[in-house]
Short mmCIF file of C-alpha atoms in Angstrom, two decimals:
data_model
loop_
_atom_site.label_atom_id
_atom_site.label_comp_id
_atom_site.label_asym_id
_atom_site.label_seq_id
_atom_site.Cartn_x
_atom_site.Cartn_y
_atom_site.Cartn_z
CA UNK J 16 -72.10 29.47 11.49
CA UNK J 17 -74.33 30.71 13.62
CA UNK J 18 -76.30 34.17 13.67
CA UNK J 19 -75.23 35.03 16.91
CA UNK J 20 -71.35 34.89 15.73
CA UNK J 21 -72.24 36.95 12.73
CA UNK J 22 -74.67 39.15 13.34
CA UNK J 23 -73.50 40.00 16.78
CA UNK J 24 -77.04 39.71 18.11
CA UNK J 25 -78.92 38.10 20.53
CA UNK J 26 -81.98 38.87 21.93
CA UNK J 27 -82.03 35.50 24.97
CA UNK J 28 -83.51 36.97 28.00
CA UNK J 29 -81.60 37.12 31.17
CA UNK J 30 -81.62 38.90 34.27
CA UNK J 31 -80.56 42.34 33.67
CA UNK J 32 -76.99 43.57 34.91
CA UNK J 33 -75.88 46.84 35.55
CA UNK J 34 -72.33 47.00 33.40
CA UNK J 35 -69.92 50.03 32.94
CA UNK J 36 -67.71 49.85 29.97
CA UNK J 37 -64.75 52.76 30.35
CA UNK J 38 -63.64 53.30 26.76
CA UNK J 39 -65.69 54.34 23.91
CA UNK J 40 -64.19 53.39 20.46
CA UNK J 41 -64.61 50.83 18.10
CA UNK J 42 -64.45 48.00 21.01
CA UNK J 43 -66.03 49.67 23.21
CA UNK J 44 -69.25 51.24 21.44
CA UNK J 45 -69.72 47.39 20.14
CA UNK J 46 -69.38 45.65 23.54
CA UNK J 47 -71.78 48.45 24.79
CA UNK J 48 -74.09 47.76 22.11
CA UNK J 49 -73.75 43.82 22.34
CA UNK J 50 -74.79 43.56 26.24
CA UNK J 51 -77.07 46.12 25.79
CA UNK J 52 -79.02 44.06 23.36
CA UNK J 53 -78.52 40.56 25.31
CA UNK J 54 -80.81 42.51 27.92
CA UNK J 55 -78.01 44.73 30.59
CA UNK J 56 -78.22 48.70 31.51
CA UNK J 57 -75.06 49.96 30.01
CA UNK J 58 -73.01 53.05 30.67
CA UNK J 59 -70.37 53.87 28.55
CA UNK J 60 -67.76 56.02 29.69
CA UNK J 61 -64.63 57.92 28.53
CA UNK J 62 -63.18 61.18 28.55
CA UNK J 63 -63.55 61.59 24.61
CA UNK J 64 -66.51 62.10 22.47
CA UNK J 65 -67.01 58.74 21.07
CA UNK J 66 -64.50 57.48 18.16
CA UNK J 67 -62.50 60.17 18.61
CA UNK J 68 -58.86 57.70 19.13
CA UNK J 69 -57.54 55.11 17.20
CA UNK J 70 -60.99 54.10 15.76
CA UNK J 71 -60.81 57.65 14.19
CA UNK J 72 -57.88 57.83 12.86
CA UNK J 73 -57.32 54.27 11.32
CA UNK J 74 -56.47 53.21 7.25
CA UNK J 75 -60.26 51.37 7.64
CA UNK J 76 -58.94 48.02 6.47
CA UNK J 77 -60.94 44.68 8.12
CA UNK J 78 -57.33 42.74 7.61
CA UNK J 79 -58.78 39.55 8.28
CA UNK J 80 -55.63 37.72 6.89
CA UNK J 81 -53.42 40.28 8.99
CA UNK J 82 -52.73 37.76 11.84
CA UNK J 83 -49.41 37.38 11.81
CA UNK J 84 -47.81 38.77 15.01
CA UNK J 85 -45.35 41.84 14.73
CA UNK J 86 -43.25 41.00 16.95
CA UNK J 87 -41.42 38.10 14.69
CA UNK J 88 -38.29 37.24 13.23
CA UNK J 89 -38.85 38.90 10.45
CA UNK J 90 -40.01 42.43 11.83
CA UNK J 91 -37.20 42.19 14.58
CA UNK J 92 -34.48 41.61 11.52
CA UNK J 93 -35.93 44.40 9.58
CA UNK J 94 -35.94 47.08 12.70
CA UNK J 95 -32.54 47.95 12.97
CA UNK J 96 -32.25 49.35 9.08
CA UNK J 97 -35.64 51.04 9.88
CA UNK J 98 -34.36 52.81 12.81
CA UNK J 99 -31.65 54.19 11.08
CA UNK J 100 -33.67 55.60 8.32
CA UNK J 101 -35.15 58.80 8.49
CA UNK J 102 -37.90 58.48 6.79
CA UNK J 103 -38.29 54.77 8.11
CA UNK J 104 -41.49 53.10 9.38
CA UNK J 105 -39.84 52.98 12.96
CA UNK J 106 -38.50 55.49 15.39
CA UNK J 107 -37.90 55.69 19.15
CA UNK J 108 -38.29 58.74 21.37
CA UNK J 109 -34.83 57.92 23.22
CA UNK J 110 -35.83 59.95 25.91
CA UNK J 111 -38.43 57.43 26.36
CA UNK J 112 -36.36 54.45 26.58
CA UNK J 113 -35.21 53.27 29.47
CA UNK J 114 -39.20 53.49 30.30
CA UNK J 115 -39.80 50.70 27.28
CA UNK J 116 -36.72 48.83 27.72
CA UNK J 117 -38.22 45.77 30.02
CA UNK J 118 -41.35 45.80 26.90
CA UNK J 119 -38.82 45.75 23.99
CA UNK J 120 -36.99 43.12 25.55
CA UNK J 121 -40.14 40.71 26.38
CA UNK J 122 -41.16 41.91 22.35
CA UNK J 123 -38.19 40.72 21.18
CA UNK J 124 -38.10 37.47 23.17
CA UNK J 125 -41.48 37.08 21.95
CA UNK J 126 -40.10 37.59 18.42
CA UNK J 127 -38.27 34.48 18.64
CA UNK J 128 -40.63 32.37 20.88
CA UNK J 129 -41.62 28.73 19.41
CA UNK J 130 -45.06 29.82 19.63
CA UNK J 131 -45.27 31.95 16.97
CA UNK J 132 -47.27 30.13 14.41
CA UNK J 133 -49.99 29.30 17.26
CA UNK J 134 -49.87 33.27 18.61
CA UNK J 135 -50.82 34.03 14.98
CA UNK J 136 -53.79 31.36 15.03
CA UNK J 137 -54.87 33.09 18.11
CA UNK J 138 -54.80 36.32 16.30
CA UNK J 139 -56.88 34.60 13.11
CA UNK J 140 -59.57 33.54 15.75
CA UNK J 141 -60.77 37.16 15.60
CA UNK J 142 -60.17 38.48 12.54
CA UNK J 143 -61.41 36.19 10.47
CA UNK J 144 -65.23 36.52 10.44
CA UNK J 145 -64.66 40.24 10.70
CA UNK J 146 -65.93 41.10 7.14
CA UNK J 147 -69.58 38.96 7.35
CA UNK J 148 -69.33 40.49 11.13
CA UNK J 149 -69.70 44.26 9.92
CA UNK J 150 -71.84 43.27 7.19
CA UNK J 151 -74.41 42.06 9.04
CA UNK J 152 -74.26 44.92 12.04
CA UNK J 153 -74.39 47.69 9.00
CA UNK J 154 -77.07 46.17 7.46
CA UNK J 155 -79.22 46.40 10.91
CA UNK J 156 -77.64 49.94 11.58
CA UNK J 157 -78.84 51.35 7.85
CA UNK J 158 -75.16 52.18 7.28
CA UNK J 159 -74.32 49.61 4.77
CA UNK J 160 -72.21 52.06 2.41
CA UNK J 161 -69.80 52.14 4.93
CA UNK J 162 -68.30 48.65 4.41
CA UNK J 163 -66.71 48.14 0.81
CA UNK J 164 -65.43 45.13 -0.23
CA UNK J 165 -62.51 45.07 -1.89
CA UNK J 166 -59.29 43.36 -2.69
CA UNK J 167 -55.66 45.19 -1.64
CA UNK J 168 -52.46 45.20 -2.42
CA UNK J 169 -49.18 45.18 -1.04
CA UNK J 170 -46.59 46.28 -2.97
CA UNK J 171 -42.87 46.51 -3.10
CA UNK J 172 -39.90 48.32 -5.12
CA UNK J 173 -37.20 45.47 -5.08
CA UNK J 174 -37.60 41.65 -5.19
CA UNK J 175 -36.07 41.62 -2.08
CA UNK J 176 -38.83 43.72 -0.39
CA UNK J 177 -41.07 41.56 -1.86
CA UNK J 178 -39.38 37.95 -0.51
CA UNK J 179 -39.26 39.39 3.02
CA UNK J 180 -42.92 39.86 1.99
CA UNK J 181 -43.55 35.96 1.65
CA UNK J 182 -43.01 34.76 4.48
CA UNK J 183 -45.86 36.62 5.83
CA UNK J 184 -47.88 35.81 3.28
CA UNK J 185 -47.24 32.41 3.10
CA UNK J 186 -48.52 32.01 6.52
CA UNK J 187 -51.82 33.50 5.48
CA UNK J 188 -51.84 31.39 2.41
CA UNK J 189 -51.47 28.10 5.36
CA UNK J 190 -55.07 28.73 6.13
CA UNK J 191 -56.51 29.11 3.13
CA UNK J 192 -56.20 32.91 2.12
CA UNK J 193 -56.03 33.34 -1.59
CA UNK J 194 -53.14 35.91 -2.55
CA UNK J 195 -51.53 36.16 -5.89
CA UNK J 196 -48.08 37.26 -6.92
CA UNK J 197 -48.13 40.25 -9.75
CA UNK J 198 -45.48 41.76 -11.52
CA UNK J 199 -45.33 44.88 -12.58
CA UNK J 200 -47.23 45.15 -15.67
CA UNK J 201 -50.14 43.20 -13.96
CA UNK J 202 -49.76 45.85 -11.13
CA UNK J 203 -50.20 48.92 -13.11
CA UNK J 204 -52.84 48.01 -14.92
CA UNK J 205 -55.01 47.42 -11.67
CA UNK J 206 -53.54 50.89 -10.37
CA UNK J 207 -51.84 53.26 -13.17
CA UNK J 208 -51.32 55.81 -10.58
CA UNK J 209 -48.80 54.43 -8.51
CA UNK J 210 -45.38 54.76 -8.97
CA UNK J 211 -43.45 53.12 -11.69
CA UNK J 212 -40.82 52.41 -8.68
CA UNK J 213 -43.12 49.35 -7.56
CA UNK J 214 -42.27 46.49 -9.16
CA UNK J 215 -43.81 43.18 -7.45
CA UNK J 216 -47.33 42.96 -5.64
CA UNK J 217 -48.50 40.88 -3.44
CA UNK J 218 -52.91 40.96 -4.41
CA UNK J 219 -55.14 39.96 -1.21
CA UNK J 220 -58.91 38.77 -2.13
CA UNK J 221 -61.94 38.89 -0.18
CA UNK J 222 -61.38 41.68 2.24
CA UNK J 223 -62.85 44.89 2.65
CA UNK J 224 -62.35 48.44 3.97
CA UNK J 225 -64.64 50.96 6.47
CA UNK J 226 -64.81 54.02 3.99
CA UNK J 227 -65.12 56.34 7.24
CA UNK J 228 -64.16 54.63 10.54
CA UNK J 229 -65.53 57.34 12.64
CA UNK J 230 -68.99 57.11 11.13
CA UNK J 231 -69.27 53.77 11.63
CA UNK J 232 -68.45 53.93 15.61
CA UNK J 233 -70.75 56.80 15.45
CA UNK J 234 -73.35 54.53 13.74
CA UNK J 235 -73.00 52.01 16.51
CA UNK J 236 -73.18 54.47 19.13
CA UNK J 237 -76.38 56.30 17.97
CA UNK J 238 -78.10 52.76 17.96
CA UNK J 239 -77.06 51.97 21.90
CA UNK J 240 -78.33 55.60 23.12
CA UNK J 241 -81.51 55.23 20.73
CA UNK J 242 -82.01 52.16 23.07
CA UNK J 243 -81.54 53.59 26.09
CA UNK J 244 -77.77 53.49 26.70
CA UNK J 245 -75.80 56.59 28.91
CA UNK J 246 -72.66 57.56 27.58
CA UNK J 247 -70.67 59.64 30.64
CA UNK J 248 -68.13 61.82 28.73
CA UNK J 249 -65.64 62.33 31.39
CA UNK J 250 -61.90 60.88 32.47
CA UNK J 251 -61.84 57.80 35.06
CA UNK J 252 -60.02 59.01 37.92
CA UNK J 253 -60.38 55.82 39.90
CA UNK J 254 -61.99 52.39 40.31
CA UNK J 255 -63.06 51.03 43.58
CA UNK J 256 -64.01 46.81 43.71
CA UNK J 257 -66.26 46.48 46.60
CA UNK J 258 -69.85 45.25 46.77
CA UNK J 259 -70.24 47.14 43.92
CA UNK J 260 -67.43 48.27 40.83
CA UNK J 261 -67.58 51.60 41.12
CA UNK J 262 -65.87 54.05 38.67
CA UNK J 263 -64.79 57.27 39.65
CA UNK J 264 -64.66 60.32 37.37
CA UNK J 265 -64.49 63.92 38.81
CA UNK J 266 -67.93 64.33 38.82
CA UNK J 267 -69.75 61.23 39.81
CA UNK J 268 -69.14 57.63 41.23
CA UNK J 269 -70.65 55.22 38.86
CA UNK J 270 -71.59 51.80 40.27
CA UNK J 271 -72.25 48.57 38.05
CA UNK J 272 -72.69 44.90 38.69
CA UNK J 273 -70.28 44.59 36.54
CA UNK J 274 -66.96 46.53 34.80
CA UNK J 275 -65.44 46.06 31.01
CA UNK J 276 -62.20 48.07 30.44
CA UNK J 277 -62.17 48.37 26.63
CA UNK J 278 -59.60 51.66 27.41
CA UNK J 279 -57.05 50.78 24.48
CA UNK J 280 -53.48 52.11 25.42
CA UNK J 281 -54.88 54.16 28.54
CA UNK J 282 -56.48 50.55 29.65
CA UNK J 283 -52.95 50.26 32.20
CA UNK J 284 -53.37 53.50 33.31
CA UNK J 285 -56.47 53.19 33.97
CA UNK J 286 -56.51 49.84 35.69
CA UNK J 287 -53.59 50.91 38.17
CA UNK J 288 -55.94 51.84 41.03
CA UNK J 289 -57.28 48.09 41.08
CA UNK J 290 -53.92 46.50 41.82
CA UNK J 291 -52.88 45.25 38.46
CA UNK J 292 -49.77 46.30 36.57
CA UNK J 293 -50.61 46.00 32.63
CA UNK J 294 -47.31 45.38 30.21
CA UNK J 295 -49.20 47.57 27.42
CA UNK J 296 -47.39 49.92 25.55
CA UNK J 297 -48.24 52.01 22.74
CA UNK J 298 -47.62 51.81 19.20
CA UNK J 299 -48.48 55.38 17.97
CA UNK J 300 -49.56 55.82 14.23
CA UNK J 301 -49.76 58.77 12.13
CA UNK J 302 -52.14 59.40 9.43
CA UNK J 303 -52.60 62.31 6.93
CA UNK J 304 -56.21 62.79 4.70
CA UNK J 305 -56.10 64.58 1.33
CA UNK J 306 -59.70 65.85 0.90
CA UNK J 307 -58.74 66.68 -2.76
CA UNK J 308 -56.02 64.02 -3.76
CA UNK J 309 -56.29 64.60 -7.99
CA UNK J 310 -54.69 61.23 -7.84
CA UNK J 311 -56.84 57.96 -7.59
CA UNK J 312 -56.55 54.45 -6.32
CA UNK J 313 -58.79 52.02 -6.61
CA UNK J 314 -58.68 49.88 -3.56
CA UNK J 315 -56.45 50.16 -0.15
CA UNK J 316 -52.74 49.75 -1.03
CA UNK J 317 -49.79 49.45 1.57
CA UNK J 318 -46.33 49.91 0.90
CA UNK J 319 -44.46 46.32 1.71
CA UNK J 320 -41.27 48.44 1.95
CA UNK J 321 -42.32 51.49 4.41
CA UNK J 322 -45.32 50.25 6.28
CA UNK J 323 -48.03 52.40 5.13
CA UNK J 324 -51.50 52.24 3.53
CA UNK J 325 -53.79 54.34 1.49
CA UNK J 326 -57.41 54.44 1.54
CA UNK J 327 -59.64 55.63 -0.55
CA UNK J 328 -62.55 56.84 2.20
CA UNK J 329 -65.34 58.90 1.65
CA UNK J 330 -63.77 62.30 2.93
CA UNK J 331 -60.61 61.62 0.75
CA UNK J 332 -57.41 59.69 0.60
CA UNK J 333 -56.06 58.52 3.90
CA UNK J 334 -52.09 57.47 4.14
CA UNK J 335 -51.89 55.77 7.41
CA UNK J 336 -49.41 53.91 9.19
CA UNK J 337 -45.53 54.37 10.87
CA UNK J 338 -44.69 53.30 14.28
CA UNK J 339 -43.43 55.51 17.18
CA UNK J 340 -42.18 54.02 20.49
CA UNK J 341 -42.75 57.10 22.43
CA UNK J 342 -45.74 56.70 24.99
CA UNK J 343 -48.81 58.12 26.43
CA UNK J 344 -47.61 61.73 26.73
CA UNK J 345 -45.48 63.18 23.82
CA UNK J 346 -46.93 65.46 21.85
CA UNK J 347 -47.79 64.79 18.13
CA UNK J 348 -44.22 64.73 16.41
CA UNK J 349 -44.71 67.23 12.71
CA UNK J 350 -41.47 65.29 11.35
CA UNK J 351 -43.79 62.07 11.10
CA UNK J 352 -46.06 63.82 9.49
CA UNK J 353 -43.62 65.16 7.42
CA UNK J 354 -42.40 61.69 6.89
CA UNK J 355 -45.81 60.05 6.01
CA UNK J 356 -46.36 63.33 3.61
CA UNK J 357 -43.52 62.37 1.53
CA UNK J 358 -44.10 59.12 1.40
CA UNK J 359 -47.04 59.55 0.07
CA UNK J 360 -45.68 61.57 -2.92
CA UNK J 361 -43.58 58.77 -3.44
CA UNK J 362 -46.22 56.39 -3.67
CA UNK J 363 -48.75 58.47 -6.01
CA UNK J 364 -46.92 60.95 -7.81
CA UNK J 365 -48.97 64.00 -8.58
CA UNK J 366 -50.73 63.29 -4.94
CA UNK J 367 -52.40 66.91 -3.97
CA UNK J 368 -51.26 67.27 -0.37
CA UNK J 369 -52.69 70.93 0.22
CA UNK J 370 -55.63 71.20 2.92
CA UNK J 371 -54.38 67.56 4.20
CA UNK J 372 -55.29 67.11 7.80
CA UNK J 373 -53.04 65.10 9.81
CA UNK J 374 -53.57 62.85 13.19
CA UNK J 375 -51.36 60.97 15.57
CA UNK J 376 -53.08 57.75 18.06
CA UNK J 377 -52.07 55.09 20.30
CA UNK J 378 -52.03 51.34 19.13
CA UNK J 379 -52.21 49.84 22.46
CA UNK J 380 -50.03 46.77 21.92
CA UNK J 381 -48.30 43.50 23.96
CA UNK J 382 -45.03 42.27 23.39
CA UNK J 383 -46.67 39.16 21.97
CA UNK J 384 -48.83 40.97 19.53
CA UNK J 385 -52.01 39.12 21.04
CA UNK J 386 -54.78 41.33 23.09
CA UNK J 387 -55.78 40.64 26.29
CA UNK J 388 -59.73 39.28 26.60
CA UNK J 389 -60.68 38.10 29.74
CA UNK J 390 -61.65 38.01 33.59
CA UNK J 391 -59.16 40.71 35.53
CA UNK J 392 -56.93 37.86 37.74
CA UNK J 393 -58.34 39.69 41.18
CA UNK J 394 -62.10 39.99 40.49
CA UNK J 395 -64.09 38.06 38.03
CA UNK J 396 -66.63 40.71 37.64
CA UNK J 397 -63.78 42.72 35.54
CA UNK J 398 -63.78 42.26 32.31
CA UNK J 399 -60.79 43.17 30.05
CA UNK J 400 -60.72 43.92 26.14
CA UNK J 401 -57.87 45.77 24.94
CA UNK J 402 -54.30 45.61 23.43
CA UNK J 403 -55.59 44.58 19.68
CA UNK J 404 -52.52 46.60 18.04
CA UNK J 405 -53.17 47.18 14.82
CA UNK J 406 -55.91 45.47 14.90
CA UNK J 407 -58.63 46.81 17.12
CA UNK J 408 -61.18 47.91 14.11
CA UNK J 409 -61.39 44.22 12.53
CA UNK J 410 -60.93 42.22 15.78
CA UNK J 411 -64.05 44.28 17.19
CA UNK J 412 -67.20 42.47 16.37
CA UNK J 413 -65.64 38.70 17.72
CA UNK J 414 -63.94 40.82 20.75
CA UNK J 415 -67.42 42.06 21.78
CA UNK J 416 -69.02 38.08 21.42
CA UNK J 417 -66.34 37.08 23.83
CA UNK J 418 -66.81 39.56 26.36
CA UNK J 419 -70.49 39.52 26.08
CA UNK J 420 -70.07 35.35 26.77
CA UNK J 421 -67.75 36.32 29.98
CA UNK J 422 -70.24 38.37 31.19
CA UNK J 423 -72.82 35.49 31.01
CA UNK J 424 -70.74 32.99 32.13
CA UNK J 425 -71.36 30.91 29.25
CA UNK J 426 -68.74 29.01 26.59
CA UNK J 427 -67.24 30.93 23.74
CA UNK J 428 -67.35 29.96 20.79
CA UNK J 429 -63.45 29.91 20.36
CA UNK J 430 -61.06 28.98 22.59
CA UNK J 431 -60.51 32.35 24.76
CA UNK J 432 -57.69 30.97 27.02
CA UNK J 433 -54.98 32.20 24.79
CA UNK J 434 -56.00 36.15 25.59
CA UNK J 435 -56.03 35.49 29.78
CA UNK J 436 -53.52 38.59 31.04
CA UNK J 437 -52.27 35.76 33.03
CA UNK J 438 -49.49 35.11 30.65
CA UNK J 439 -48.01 38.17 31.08
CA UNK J 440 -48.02 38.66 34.76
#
């Protein structure tokens, strides 16, 4: 393996672009940093102080064995029972449905697509490496406390939670992920806390979790201005592809060789001025942090059965998860909240709640479950990087390789055709 693809660092000489990247979280703030250090002026831009969306707000887990795509048979079997629970994983604003009905029904195609196994691969391709990835970048940054290895668990109250479970994990176990089956007894004793209710485990190895997401992106960040980076802290009203790409906020024009839209969710939004209609929806998650839990866990923990994590970060316990199919616009729904607070009781009993801040953010997702990486299909000098899901924290480091090859017009080290938006034009 090369340094390059770990370290995410090259410092090859090459004529110097001028690149704007709209879209300053975890994908973002690493492609930023990446060019910059291959030799390129960079100017990052978005209306939000940096890591202040989804890389904020996320359970921290680098899931490099979470490649399996949500929308398959599995997920689309269990949706239905979820929906009709109210304190479910899943619920749809049904005032915002007929917007989502032509996504849902291109998901659930997906769902049942013969590519499935190979969508996952795909997936694999950039999670993978994720863990020696962040190593490596931490260890240059002087932030290595942030990245704790670790082993998880996902854990179940029935045996049949647990065989839905194994298909999933069989699929991981395909190439080469070590997971072991525990029973109850073995369960407690690696986490006494949790509720007596769980009864099977599945046990992940060789993973690890960001103890504070937003530090880290801040981490990154602090390196690309200490090196002479611009960060423009203001909305993207328009983007103009003439001689130049120009982006347009309300108080400048900024003009770049060349353009990387690394906007997560907002990434269609923003891209609507250039011609080119994005499929993306959004996948909103919830989160609450206890800064004073009383309860411990050892290592991140998601329930099988409900879809949600715990973390064990440095400013607390973080439970983290649910999925709302509501868009870009509604406000943050307290019911969820309310949801993921008593699920959380449920899953540590004696859990201290009070002073808990809560969060809502948009999982910018595809109906296949794969991000889009690549040239925009109208000007080459566009480069996308968005739609990771669930996924955008531990797909980050390979993401930014990629579009720092694009940019140089040189071979990846993967194959990258599988992430052209083509597909879903």
């Amino acid at each position: 393996m090369s340094d390059e693809k770990v370290h995410l660092n090259s410092t090859a000489k090459k004529d110097q672009l001028t690149i704007s990247v709209i879209g300053a979280g975890i994908i973002g703030v690493l492609c930023a940093l990446k060019l910059q250090r291959e030799g390129h002026q960079v100017t990052l831009i978005d209306k939000e102080a940096p890591g202040n969306g989804c890389s904020f707000g996320n359970a921290g887990i680098l899931a490099r064995s979470s490649f399996v795509p949500l929308s398959s048979p599995s997920t689309l079997m269990q949706a239905p029972s979820w929906l009709l629970k109210p304190d479910g994983p899943l619920c749809v604003n049904w005032s915002y449905l007929p917007k989502i009905i032509p996504w849902l029904f291109n998901y659930i195609k997906a769902g049942f697509r013969a590519d499935l196994v190979k969508r996952g691969e795909d997936i694999h391709q950039l999670t993978d490496q994720s863990v020696q990835m962040y190593k490596a970048l931490a260890a240059q940054l002087g932030c290595d406390d942030l990245i704790v290895e670790t082993d998880y668990l996902q854990v179940y109250r029935s045996r049949a939670g647990f065989e839905k479970g194994e298909g999933d994990m069989n699929a991981r176990r395909r190439l080469g992920f070590a997971i072991n089956n525990l029973d109850a007894a073995q369960l407690q004793a690696l986490e006494p806390n949790l509720s007596k209710e769980y009864m099977f485990a599945h046990h992940l190895t060789d993973h690890a979790f960001v103890n504070d997401p937003h530090a880290l992106v801040l981490a990154i960040y602090e390196s690309f201005l200490q090196q002479g980076g611009t960060f423009v802290q203001e909305a993207v009203n328009d983007i103009n592809l003439g001689e130049k790409c120009e982006v347009v906020t309300a108080g400048q024009t900024i003009s770049s060789d060349k353009l990387v839209v690394a906007a997560g969710a907002f990434s269609g939004r923003i891209l609507k001025s250039t011609g080119v209609n994005i499929p993306i929806e959004t996948e909103r998650g919830y989160h609450i942090t206890c800064p004073d839990p009383q309860v411990q866990v050892n290592r991140p923990v998601m329930d099988g059965d409900l879809k949600f994590f715990v973390s064990p970060m440095s400013m607390g316990h973080r439970f983290a998860g649910l999925v709302e199919l509501a868009g870009l616009d509604h406000p943050l729904q307290e019911r969820r909240v309310k949801v993921l607070e008593r699920s959380a009781k449920l899953m540590l009993p004696g859990v201290n709640t009070e002073n808990a801040t809560s969060w809502m953010g948009f999982r910018p997702t595809f109906s296949d479950s794969v991000p889009v990486i690549g040239a925009a299909p109208n000007d080459e000098r566009v480069i996308y990087a968005f739609g990771h899901q669930h996924l955008g924290l531990t797909c980050a480091p390979m993401t930014a390789n990629i579009v720092s090859d694009l940019i140089a017009q040189r071979p990846s080290q993967i194959d990258i055709s599988c992430y052209d938006i083509k597909r879903l034009l």
